[in-house]
Tab-separated table of C-alpha atoms in Angstrom:
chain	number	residue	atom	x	y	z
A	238	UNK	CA	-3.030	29.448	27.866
A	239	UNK	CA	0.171	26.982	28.721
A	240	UNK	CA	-1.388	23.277	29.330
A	241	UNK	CA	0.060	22.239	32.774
A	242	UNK	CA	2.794	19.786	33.404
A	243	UNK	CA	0.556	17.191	34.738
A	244	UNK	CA	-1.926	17.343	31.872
A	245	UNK	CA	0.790	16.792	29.149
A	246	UNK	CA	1.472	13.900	31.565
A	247	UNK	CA	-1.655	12.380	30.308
A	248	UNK	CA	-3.459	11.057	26.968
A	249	UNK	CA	-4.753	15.178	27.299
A	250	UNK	CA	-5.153	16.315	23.698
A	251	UNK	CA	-5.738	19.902	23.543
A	252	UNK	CA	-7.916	20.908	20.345
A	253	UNK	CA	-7.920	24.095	18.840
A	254	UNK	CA	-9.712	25.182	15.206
A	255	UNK	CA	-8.536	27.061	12.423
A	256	UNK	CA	-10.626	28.649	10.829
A	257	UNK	CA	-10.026	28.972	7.182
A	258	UNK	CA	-11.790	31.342	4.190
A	259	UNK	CA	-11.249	30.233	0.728
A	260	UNK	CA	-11.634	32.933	-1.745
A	261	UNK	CA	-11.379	30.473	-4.951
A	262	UNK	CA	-13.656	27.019	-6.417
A	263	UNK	CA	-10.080	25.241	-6.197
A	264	UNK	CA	-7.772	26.430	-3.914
A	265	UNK	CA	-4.626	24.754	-1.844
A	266	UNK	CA	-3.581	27.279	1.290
A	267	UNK	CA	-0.393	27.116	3.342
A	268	UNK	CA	-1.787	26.557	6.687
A	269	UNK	CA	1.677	26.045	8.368
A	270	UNK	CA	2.193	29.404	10.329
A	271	UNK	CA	-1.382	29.218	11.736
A	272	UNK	CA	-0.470	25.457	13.091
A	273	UNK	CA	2.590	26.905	14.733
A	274	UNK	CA	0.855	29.779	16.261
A	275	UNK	CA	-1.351	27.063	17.678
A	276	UNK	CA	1.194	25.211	19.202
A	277	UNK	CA	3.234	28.388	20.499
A	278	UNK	CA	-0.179	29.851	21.903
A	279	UNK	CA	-0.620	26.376	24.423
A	280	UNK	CA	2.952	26.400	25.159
A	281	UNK	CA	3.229	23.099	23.874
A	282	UNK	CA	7.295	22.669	23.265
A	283	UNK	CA	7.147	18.475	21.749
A	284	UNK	CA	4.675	16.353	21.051
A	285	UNK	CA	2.408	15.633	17.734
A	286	UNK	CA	-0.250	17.511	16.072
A	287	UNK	CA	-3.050	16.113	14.028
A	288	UNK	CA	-4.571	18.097	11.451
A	289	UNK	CA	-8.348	16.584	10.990
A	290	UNK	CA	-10.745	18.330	7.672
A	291	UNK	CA	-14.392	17.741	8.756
A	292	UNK	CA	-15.590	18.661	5.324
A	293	UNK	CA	-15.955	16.205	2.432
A	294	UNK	CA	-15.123	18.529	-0.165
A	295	UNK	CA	-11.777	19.536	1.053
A	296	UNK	CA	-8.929	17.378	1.797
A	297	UNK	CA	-5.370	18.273	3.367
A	298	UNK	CA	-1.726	17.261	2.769
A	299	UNK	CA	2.062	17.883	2.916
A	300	UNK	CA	4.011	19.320	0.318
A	301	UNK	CA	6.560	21.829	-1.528
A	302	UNK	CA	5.800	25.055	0.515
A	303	UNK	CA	8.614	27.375	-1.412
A	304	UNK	CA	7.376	27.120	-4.954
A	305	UNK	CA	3.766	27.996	-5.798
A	306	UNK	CA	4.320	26.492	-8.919
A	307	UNK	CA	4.308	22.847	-7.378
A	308	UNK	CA	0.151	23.936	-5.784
A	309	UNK	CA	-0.089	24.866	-9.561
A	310	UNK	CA	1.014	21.719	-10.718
A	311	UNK	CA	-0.521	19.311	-8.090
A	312	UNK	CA	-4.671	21.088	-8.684
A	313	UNK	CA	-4.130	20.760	-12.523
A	314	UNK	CA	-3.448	17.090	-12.469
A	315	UNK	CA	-5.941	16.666	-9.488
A	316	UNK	CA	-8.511	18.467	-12.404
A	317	UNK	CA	-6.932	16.367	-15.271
A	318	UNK	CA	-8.063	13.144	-13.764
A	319	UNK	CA	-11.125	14.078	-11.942
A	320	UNK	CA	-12.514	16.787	-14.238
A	321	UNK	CA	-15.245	18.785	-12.829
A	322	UNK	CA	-17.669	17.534	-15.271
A	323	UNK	CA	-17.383	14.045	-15.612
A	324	UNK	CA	-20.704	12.357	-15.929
A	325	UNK	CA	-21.223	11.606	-12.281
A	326	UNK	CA	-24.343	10.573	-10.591
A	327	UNK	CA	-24.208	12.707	-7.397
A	328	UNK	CA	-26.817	15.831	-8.569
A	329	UNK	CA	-24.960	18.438	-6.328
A	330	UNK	CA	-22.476	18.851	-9.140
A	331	UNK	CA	-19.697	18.835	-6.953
A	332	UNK	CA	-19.116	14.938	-7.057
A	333	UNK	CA	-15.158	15.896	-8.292
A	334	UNK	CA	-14.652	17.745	-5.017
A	335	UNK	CA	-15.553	14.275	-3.476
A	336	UNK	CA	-13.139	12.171	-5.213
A	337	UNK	CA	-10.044	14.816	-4.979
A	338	UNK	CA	-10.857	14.888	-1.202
A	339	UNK	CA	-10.605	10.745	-1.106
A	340	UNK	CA	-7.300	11.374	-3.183
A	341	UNK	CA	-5.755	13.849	-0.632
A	342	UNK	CA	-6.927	12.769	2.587
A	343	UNK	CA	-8.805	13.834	5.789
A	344	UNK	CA	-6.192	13.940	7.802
A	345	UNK	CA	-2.505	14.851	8.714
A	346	UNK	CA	-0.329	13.965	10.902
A	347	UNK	CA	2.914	16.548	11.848
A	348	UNK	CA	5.965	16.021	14.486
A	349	UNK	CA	6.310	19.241	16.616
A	350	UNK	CA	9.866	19.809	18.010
A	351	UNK	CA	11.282	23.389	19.499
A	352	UNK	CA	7.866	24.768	19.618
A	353	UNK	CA	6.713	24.444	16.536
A	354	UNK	CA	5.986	21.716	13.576
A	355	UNK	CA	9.376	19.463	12.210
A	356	UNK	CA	8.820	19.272	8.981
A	357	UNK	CA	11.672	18.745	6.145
A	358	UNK	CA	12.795	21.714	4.671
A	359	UNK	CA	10.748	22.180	1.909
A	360	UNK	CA	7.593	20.767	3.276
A	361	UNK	CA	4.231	23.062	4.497
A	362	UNK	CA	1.012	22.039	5.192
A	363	UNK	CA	-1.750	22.509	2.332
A	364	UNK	CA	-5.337	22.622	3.598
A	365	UNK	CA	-6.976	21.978	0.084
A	366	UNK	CA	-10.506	23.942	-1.080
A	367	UNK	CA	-11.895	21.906	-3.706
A	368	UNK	CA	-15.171	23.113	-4.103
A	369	UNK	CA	-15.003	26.827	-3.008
A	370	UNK	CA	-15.445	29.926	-2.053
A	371	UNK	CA	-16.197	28.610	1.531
A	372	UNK	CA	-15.501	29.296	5.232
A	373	UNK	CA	-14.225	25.622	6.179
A	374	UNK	CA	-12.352	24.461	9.032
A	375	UNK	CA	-9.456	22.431	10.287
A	376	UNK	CA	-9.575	20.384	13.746
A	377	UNK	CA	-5.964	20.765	15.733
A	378	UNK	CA	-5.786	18.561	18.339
A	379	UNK	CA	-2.006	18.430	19.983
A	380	UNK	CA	-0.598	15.775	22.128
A	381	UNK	CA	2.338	17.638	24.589
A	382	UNK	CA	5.077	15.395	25.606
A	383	UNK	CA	6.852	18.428	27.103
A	384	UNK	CA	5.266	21.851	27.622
A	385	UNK	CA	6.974	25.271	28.483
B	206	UNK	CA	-16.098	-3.795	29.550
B	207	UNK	CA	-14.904	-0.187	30.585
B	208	UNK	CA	-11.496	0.963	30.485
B	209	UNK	CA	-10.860	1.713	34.183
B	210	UNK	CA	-9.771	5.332	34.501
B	211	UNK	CA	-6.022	4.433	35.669
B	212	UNK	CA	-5.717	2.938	32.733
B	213	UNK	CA	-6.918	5.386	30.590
B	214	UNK	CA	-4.162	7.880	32.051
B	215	UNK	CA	-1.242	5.593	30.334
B	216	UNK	CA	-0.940	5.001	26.837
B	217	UNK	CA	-3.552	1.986	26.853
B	218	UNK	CA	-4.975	1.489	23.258
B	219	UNK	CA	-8.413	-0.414	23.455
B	220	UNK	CA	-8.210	-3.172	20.251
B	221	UNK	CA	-11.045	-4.057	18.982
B	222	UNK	CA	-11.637	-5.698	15.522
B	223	UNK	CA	-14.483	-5.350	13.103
B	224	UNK	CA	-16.062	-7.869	10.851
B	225	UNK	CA	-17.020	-6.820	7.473
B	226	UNK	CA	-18.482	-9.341	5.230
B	227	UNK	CA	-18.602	-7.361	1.402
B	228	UNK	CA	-21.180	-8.915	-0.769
B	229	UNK	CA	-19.614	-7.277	-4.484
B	230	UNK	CA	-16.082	-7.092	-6.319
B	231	UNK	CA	-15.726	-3.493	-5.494
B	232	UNK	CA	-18.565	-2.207	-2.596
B	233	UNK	CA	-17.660	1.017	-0.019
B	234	UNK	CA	-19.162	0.393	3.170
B	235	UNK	CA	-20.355	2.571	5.592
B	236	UNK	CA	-19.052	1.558	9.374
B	237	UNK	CA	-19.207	4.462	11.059
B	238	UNK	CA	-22.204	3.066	13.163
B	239	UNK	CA	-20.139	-0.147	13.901
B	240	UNK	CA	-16.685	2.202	15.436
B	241	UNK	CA	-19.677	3.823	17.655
B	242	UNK	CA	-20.760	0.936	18.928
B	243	UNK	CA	-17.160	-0.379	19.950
B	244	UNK	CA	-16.870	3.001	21.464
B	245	UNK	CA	-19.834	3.181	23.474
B	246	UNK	CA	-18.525	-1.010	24.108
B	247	UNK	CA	-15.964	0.228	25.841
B	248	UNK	CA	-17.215	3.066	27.966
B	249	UNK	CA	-14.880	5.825	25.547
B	250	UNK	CA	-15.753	9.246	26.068
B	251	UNK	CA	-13.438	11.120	24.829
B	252	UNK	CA	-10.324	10.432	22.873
B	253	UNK	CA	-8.838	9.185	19.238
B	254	UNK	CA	-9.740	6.445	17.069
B	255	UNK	CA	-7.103	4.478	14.853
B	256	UNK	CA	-8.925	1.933	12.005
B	257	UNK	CA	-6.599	0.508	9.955
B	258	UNK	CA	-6.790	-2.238	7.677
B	259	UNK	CA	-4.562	-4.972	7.302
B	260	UNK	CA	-5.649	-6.442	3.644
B	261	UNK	CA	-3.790	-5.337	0.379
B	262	UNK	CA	-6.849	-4.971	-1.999
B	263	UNK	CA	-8.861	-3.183	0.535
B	264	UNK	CA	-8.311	0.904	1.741
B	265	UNK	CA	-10.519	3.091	3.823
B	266	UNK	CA	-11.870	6.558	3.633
B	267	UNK	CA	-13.801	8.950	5.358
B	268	UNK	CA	-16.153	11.098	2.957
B	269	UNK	CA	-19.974	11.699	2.156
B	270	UNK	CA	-22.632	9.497	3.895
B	271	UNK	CA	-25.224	11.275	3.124
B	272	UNK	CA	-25.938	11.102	-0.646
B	273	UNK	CA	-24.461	7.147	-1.749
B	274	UNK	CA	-24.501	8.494	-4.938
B	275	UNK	CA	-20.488	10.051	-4.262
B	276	UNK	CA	-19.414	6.534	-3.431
B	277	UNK	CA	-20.961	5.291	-6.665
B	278	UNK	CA	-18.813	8.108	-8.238
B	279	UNK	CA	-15.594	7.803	-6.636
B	280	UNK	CA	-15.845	3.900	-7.397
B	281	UNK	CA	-16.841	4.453	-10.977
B	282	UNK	CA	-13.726	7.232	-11.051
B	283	UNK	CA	-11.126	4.714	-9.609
B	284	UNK	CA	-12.469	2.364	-11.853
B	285	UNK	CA	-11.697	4.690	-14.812
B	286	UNK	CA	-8.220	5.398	-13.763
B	287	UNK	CA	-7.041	2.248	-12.622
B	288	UNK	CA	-8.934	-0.020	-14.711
B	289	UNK	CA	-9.270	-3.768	-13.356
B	290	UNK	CA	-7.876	-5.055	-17.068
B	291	UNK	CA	-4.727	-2.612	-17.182
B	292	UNK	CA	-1.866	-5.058	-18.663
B	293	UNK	CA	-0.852	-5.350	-15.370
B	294	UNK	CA	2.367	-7.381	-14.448
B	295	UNK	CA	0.847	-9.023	-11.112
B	296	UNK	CA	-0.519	-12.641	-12.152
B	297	UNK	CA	-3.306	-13.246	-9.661
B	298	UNK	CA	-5.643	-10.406	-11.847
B	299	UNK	CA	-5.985	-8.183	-8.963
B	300	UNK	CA	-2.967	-5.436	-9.598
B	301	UNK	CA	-6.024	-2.366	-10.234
B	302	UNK	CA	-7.187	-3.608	-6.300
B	303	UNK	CA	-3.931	-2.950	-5.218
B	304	UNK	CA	-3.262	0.209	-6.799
B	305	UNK	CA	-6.409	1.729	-5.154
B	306	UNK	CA	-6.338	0.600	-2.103
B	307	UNK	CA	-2.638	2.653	-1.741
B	308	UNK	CA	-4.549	5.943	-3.242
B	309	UNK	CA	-7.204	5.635	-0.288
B	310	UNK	CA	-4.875	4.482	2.402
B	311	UNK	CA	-4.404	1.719	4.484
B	312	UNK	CA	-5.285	3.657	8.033
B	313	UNK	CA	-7.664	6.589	9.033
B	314	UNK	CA	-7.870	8.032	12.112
B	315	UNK	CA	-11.243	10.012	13.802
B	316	UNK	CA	-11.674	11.771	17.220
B	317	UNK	CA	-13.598	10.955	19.432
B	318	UNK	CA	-16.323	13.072	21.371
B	319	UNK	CA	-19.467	12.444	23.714
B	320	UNK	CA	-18.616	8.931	23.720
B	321	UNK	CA	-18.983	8.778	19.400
B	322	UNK	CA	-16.672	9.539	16.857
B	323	UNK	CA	-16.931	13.298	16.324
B	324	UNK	CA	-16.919	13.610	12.664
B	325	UNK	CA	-18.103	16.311	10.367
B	326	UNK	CA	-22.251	17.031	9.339
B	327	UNK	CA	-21.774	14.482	5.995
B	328	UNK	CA	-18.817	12.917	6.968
B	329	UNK	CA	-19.085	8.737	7.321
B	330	UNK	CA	-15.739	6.047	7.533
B	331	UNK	CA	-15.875	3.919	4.486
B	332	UNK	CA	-14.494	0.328	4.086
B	333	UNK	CA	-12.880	0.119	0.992
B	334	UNK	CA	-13.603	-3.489	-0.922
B	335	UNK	CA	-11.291	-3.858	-3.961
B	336	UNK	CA	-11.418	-7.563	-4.907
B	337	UNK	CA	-14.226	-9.393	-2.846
B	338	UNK	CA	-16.613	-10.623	-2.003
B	339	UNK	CA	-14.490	-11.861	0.801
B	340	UNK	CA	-14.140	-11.639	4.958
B	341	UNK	CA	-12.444	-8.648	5.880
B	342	UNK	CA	-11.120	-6.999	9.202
B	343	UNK	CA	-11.028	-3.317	10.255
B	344	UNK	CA	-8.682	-3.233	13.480
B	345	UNK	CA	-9.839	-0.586	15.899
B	346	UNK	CA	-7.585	1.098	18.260
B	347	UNK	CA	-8.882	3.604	20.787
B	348	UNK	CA	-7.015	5.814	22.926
B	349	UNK	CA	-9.143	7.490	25.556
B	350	UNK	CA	-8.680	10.662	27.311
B	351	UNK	CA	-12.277	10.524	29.286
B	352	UNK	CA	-14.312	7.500	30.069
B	353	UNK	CA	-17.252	6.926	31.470
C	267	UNK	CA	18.731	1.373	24.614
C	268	UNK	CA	15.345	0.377	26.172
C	269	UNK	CA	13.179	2.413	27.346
C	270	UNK	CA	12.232	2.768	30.864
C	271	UNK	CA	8.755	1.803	32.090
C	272	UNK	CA	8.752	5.475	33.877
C	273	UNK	CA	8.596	6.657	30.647
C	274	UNK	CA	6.883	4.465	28.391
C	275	UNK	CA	3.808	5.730	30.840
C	276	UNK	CA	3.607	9.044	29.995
C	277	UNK	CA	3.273	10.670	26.345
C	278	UNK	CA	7.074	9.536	25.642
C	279	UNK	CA	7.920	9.176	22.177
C	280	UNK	CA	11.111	7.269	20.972
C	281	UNK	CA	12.675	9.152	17.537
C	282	UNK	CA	14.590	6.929	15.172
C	283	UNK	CA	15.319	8.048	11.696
C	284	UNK	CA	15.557	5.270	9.226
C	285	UNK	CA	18.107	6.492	6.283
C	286	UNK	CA	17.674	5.406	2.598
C	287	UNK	CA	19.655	5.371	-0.208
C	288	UNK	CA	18.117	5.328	-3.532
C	289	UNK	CA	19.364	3.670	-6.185
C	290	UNK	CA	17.172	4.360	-9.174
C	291	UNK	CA	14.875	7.202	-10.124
C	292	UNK	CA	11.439	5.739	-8.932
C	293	UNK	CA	11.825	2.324	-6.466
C	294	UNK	CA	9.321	1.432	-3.907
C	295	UNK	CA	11.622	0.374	-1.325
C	296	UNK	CA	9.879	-2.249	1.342
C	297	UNK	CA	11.342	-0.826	5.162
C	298	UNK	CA	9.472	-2.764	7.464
C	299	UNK	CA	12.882	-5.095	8.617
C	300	UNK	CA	14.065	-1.714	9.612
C	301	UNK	CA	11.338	-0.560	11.706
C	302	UNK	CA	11.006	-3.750	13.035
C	303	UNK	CA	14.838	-3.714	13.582
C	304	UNK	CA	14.318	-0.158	15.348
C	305	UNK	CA	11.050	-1.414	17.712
C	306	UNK	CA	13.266	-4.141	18.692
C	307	UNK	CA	16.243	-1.761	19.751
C	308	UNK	CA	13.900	0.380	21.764
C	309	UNK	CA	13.145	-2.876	23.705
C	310	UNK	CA	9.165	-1.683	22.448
C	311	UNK	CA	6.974	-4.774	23.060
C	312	UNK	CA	3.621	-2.923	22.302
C	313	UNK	CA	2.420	0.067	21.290
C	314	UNK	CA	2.407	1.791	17.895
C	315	UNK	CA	4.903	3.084	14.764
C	316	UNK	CA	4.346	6.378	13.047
C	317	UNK	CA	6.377	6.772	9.966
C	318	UNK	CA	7.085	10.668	8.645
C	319	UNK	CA	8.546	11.267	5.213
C	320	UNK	CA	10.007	14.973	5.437
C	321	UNK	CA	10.695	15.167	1.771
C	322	UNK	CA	8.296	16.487	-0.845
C	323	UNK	CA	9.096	14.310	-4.109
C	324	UNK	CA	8.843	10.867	-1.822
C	325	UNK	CA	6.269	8.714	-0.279
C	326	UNK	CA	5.531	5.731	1.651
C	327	UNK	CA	2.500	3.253	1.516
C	328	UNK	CA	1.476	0.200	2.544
C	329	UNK	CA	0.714	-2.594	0.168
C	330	UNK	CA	1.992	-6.167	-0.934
C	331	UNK	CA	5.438	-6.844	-0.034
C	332	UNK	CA	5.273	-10.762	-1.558
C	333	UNK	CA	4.980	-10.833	-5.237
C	334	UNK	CA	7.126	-7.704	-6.240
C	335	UNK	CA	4.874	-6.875	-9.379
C	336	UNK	CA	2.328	-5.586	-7.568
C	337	UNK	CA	5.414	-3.086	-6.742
C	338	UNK	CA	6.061	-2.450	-10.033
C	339	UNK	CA	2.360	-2.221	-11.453
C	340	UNK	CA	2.289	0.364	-8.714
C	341	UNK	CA	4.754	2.167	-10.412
C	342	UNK	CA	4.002	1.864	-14.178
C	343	UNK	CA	0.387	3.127	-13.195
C	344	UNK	CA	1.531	6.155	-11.060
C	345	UNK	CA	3.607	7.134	-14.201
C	346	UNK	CA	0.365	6.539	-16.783
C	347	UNK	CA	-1.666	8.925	-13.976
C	348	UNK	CA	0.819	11.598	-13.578
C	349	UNK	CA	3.256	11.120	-16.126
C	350	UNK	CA	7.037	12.964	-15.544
C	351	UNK	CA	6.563	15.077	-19.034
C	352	UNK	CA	3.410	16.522	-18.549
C	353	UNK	CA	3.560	20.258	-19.414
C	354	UNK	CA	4.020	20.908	-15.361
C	355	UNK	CA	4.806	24.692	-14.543
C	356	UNK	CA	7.342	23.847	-11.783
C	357	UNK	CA	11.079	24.507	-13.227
C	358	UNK	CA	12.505	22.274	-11.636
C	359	UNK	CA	11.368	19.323	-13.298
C	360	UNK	CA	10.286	16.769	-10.769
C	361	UNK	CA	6.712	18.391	-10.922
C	362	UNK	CA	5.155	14.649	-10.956
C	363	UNK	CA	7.203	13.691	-8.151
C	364	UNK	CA	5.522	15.924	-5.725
C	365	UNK	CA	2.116	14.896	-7.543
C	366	UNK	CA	2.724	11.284	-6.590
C	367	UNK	CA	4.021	12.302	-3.422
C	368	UNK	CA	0.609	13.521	-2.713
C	369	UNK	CA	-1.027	10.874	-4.127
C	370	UNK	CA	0.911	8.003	-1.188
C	371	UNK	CA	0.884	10.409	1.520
C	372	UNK	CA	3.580	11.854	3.806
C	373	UNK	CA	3.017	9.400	7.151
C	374	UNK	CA	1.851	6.033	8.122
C	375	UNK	CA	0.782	4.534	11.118
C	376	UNK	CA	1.035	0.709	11.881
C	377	UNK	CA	0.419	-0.892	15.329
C	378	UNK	CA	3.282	-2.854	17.403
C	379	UNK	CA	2.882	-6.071	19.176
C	380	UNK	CA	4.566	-9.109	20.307
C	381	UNK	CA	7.900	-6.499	19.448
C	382	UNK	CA	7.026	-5.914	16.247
C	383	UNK	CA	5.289	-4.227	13.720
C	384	UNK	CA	1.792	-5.949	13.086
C	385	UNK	CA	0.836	-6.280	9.671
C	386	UNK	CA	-1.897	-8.108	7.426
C	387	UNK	CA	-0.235	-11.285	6.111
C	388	UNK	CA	0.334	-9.679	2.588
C	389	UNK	CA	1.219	-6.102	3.974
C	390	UNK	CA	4.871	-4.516	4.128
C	391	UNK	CA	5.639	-0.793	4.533
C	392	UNK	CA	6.781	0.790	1.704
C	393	UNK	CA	9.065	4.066	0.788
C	394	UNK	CA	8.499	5.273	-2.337
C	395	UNK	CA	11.446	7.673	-4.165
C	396	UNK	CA	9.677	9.274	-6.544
C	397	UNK	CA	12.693	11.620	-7.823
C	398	UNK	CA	16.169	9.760	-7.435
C	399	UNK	CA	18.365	8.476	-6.714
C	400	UNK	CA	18.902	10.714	-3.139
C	401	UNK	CA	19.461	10.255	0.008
C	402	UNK	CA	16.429	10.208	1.864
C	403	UNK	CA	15.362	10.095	5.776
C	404	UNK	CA	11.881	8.124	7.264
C	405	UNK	CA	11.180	9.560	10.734
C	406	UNK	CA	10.087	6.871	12.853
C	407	UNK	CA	8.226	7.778	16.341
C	408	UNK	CA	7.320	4.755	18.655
C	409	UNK	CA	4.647	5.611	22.039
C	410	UNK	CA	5.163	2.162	23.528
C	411	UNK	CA	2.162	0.560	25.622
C	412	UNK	CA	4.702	-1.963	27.284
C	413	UNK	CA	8.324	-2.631	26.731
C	414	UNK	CA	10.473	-5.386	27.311
């Protein structure tokens, strides 16, 4: 499905979701390739995409995609200053979730160019599971300035 | 007022501003209801919404409405970390305001669906107040794709 | 260069790329004459600016650009938070720069009028190098509403 020349003329956003399954309680996934798939599948060649989490729990942002180590790095500070147990109010338990997802962010914003997301070269996209095992989602919604 | 539908084919942004009067020193405030009723305002069916604010000591989120227990946690955690007597440099007092209102963000952005932000089951936009009680502004931009 | 009304109709985005030069290891570096410089080169009367940061150990924010302690008690806090020794398992060393990175964000969005970015009264837009000095790059995409 290739969105038409006189759509992309438009304020048309197309919207697609990815569906994501997160196998750990704290877990930050590369969801880079399945954004370009997106983009290659509606033949959308330039234009933006906007990554929107509808969870409040979870969070998203951009980062070092080459070393794991950095994901490491980034969910034990995240832990380190919002510990999981922290005296909080909220009775669900998961109050820490919360606060890391204020701390990331709800959305993302990523240039596409050639097809497929610009990003600098060591960048990805991190969809971030704080409060997993879940099956969570991620809103796509593309804005074509020039199509296939 | 409607947007006309010519102009909703360009790149016409609807502006809109919204009032918030905060009553505490640091209070997050629900205005999701308020952005729906500038959407509905302005005939909006379908399309994006920008809110940014355009204060220093203030941020916005989008997490939890359900439970207002989170917000009491997520104020009482940025409280902890950036602490409003830190030894800060800044000689007004108000450094810790600052500080937070860069870790939430300055902007948020929302879609739009059905002539309402679509957001997800818990999710609500918070206002952000940092060092009030004072008058505040949210500037609202919309960008429709459908309109009544 | 201005751009066309033709285009400034459709879904046209202008690229700039603002280029930094660092000069110390962590500097929050205020850029908004340089958008504004850019908006005014594109001949972009309204509209809005998206700023991209394609590297993974800077950020960008947008906070107080009059009293430059707020700038540095900024700084000195991010450090306390997410301190650059911190037992990290990344190799390379910069582990807390990508933390903080995280912690600003990779984009920002600010709205154009009257030819120019418009700001709160206190507000500037800020890179932040968290791992320097380098030579860094700000992406700078412009969807004008009306141009000169």
């Amino acid at each position: 499905m290739a969105v038409d020349g006189e759509k992309a003329k438009g304020n048309f956003w197309i919207k697609e979701v990815i569906s994501v399954k997160t196998q750990r309680h704290t877990e930050l996934i590369d969801i880079t390739a399945a954004v370009n798939q997106l983009i290659r599948k509606n033949g959308v060649k330039e234009g933006i995409a906007w990554l929107f989490v509808p969870h409040t729990t979870a969070g998203i942002f951009i980062n070092e995609a080459a070393d794991p180590t950095v994901c490491r790095d980034i969910e034990a500070t995240l832990e380190r200053l919002v510990p999981w147990k922290g005296g909080y109010q909220h009775l669900e338990g998961n109050a820490a979730a919360h606060i890391k997802a204020v701390l990331t962010g709800a959305s993302q914003w990523v240039p596409v160019e050639d097809g497929r997301v610009k990003l600098g070269t060591w960048q990805g996209i991190f969809f971030c599971e704080f409060d997993g095992p879940r099956f969570r989602e991620v809103w796509l919604r593309l804005l074509a300035s020039a199509v296939d």
